[in-house]
Short mmCIF file of C-alpha atoms in Angstrom, two decimals:
data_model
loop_
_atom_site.label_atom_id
_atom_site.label_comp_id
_atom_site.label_asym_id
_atom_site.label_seq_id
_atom_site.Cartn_x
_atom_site.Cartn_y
_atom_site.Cartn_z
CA UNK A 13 -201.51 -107.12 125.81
CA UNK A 14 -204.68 -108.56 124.72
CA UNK A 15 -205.31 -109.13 120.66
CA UNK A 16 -208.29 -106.84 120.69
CA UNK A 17 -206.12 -103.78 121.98
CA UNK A 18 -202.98 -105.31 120.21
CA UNK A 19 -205.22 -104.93 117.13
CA UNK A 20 -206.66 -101.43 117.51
CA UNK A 21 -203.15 -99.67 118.50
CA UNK A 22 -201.84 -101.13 114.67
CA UNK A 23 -204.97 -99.24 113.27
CA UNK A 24 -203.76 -96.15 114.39
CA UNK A 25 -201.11 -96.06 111.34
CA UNK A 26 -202.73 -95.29 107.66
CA UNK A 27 -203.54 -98.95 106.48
CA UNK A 28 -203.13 -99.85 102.79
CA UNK A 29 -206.08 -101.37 101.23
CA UNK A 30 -206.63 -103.25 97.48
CA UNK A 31 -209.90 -103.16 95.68
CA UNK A 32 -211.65 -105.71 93.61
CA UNK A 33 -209.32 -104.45 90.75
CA UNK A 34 -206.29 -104.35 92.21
CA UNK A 35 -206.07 -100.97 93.03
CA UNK A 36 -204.03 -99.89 96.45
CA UNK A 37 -205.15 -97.26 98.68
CA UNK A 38 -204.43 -95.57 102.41
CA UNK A 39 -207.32 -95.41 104.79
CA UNK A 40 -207.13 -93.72 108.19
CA UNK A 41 -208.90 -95.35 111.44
CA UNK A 42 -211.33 -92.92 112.20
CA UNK A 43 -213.42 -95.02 115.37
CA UNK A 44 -214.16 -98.50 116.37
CA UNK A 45 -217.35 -99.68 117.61
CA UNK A 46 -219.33 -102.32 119.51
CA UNK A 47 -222.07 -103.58 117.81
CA UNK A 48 -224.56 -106.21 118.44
CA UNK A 49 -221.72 -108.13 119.65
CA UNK A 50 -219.09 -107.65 117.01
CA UNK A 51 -216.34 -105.28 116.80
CA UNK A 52 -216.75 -102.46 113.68
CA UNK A 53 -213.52 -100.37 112.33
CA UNK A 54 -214.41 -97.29 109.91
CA UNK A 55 -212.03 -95.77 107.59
CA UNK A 56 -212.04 -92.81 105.12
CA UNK A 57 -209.38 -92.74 102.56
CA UNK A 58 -206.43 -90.65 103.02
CA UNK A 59 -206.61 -88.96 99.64
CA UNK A 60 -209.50 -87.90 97.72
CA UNK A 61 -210.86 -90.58 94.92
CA UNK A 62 -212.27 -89.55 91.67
CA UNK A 63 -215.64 -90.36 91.83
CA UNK A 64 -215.83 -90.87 95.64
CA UNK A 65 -217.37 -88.57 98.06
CA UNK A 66 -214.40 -87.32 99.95
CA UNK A 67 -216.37 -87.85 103.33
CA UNK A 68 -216.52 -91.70 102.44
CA UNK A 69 -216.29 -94.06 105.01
CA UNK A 70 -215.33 -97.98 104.68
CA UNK A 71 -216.63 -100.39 107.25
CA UNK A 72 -215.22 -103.48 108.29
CA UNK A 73 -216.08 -106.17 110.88
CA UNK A 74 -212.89 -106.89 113.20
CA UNK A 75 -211.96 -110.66 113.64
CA UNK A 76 -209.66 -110.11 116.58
CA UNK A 77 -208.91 -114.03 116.89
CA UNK A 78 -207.52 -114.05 112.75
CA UNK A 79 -206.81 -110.34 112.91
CA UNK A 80 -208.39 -109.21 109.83
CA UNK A 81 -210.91 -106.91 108.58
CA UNK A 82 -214.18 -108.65 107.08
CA UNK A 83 -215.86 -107.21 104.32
CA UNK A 84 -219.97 -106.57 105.35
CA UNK A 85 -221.55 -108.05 102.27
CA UNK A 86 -225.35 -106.93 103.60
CA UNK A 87 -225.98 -103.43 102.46
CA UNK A 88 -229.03 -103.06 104.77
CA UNK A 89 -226.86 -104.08 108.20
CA UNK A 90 -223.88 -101.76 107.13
CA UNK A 91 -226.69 -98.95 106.91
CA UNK A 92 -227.67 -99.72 110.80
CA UNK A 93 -224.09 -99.74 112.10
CA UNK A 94 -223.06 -96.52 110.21
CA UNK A 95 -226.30 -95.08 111.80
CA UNK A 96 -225.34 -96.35 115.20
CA UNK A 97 -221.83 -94.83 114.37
CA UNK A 98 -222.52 -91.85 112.98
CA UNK A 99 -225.14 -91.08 116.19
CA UNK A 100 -222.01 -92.10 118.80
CA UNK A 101 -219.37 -90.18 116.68
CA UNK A 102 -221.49 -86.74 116.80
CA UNK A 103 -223.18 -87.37 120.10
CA UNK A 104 -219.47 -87.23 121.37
CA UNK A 105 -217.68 -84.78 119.07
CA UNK A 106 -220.26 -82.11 118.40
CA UNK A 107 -220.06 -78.45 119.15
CA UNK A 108 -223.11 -76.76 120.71
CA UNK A 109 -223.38 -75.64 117.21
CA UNK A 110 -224.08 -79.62 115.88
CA UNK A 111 -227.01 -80.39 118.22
CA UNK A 112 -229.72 -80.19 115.85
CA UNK A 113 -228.00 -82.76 113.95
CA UNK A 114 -227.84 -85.63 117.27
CA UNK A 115 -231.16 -87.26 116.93
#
């Protein structure tokens, strides 16, 4: 089995993460996705946060050769490649009701 797929099939199980502080919290894989030549892995939290929007999602950039999840430190590029995912998550999983919200 390659390490990209190896990878991707451990994703599949709620992940723990820790913040800057120290605090621990489970994240669900909700899609991977190509972009501009890097793997992408999104995650919303499995429980609701105080203070969070409960539709948050967490990006990370896939190193498949160290097999670890890279923070994005550039606000401006994580805005693109939520964009790009957001427009391939909806373009695929909306009803006929969603359309007017696929640009």
């Amino acid at each position: 089995m390659d390490k990209e797929k190896e990878l991707l099939e451990e994703l599949n199980e709620p992940i723990e993460l820790i913040d800057d502080e120290g605090n621990k919290m489970e994240f669900l894989h909700i899609g991977t996705m190509d972009f501009e030549g890097k793997n992408y892995a999104f995650f919303q939290p499995c429980e609701s946060v105080e203070g969070s929007d409960p539709d948050e999602v967490v990006i990370f950039e896939i190193d498949v050769e160290n097999k670890t999840l890279l923070p994005i430190e550039d606000e401006d590029y994580l805005e693109k490649i939520f964009n790009q995912f957001e427009e391939e998550y909806y373009a695929e999983y909306a009803g006929e009701d969603d359309q007017d919200y696929v640009n």
